[in-house]
């Protein structure tokens, strides 16, 4: 029997795979752009719903606020349509200090914006 039919030894790859898994998990929790990319690749319907809400939030934020996403929010399904709770943006306030604003977004069954609420901290 030939040695080429035996499976290769995968033991050296185990630490690399474990490290990669931890690095992916940490990046998905700490880097909003990476979490957004993961969601876009593996959960496109959920990503599209959140993107619709982010677009609505960005339209609500005044121009010149230098808004940046801090938290993409959590998606919830309701009988009336999806809702995204806790979309958090940091932005430049009128006084020049950074402000944090949290939004809740409610969509109808067709994916159209029904209501957008803002909570300022």
Coordinates of C-alpha atoms in Angstrom, one line a residue:
X1 CA 0.0 0.0 0.0
X2 CA 1.3 3.4 -0.9
X3 CA 1.9 6.1 1.7
X4 CA 0.3 8.7 -0.5
X5 CA -3.2 7.4 0.4
X6 CA -2.8 8.2 4.1
X7 CA -4.2 11.5 5.3
X8 CA -1.7 14.2 6.0
X9 CA -0.9 15.1 9.6
X10 CA -3.2 18.0 10.5
X11 CA -1.9 18.5 14.1
X12 CA 0.3 21.4 13.2
X13 CA -2.7 23.3 11.9
X14 CA -4.8 23.0 15.0
X15 CA -3.2 26.0 16.9
X16 CA -3.5 28.2 13.8
X17 CA -7.2 27.3 13.4
X18 CA -7.9 28.0 17.1
X19 CA -6.1 31.3 16.9
X20 CA -7.9 32.2 13.7
X21 CA -11.3 31.4 15.3
X22 CA -10.5 33.6 18.4
X23 CA -9.2 36.4 16.2
X24 CA -12.3 36.3 14.0
X25 CA -14.6 36.4 17.1
X26 CA -12.8 39.3 18.7
X27 CA -12.7 41.3 15.4
X28 CA -16.4 40.7 14.9
X29 CA -17.1 42.1 18.4
X30 CA -14.7 45.1 18.3
X31 CA -14.6 46.2 14.6
X32 CA -17.9 47.3 13.2
X33 CA -16.7 47.1 9.6
X34 CA -15.6 43.5 10.0
X35 CA -18.8 42.5 11.7
X36 CA -20.7 44.2 8.9
X37 CA -18.7 42.3 6.3
X38 CA -19.3 39.0 8.1
X39 CA -23.0 39.6 8.2
X40 CA -23.1 40.6 4.6
X41 CA -21.3 37.4 3.6
X42 CA -23.1 34.9 5.8
X43 CA -26.5 36.6 6.5
X44 CA -27.4 38.8 3.6
X45 CA -31.1 39.2 4.4
X46 CA -30.3 40.4 7.9
X47 CA -27.5 42.6 6.6
X48 CA -29.9 44.2 4.1
X49 CA -32.5 45.0 6.8
X50 CA -29.8 46.6 9.0
X51 CA -28.4 48.5 6.0
X52 CA -31.9 50.0 5.3
X53 CA -32.0 51.2 8.9
X54 CA -28.5 52.6 8.8
X55 CA -29.4 54.6 5.7
X56 CA -32.4 56.0 7.4
X57 CA -30.3 57.0 10.4
X58 CA -27.7 58.7 8.2
X59 CA -30.5 60.7 6.5
X60 CA -31.7 61.8 10.0
X61 CA -28.2 62.9 11.2
X62 CA -27.4 66.6 10.3
X63 CA -24.7 67.2 7.7
X64 CA -21.3 68.0 9.1
X65 CA -21.7 65.8 12.1
X66 CA -18.9 63.4 11.0
X67 CA -21.1 60.4 12.0
X68 CA -19.4 57.0 12.5
X69 CA -21.1 53.7 13.3
X70 CA -20.2 52.3 16.7
X71 CA -22.8 49.5 17.0
X72 CA -25.0 48.0 14.2
X73 CA -27.9 47.1 16.5
X74 CA -29.8 43.9 16.9
X75 CA -32.4 42.6 14.5
X76 CA -35.8 41.5 15.9
X77 CA -38.6 40.0 13.9
X78 CA -42.1 41.1 14.9
X79 CA -45.5 40.2 13.4
X80 CA -45.6 43.7 11.7
X81 CA -42.1 43.6 10.3
X82 CA -38.5 43.7 11.4
X83 CA -37.0 46.1 13.9
X84 CA -33.4 47.0 14.5
X85 CA -32.8 48.1 18.1
X86 CA -29.7 50.0 19.4
X87 CA -28.0 51.3 16.3
X88 CA -25.4 53.6 17.8
X89 CA -23.5 56.4 16.1
X90 CA -20.9 58.8 17.5
X91 CA -21.1 62.3 16.0
X92 CA -19.8 65.8 16.5
X93 CA -22.2 67.9 18.4
X94 CA -23.1 71.6 18.1
X95 CA -20.6 72.4 20.9
X96 CA -17.8 70.6 19.2
X97 CA -17.9 67.6 21.6
X98 CA -18.6 64.1 20.5
X99 CA -22.1 62.8 21.2
X100 CA -23.5 59.3 21.1
X101 CA -26.9 58.8 19.6
X102 CA -28.8 55.5 19.7
X103 CA -31.5 54.8 17.2
X104 CA -34.3 52.2 17.0
X105 CA -35.7 51.5 13.6
X106 CA -39.0 49.8 12.7
X107 CA -39.7 48.6 9.2
X108 CA -43.0 47.3 7.7
X109 CA -43.4 43.9 6.2
X110 CA -42.3 45.2 2.8
X111 CA -39.0 46.5 4.3
X112 CA -40.0 50.2 4.1
X113 CA -39.2 52.5 7.0
X114 CA -42.2 52.8 9.4
X115 CA -40.6 54.7 12.3
X116 CA -37.2 55.9 13.4
X117 CA -36.6 56.9 17.0
X118 CA -33.5 58.6 18.5
X119 CA -32.2 58.4 22.0
X120 CA -29.4 60.8 22.9
X121 CA -27.1 59.9 25.7

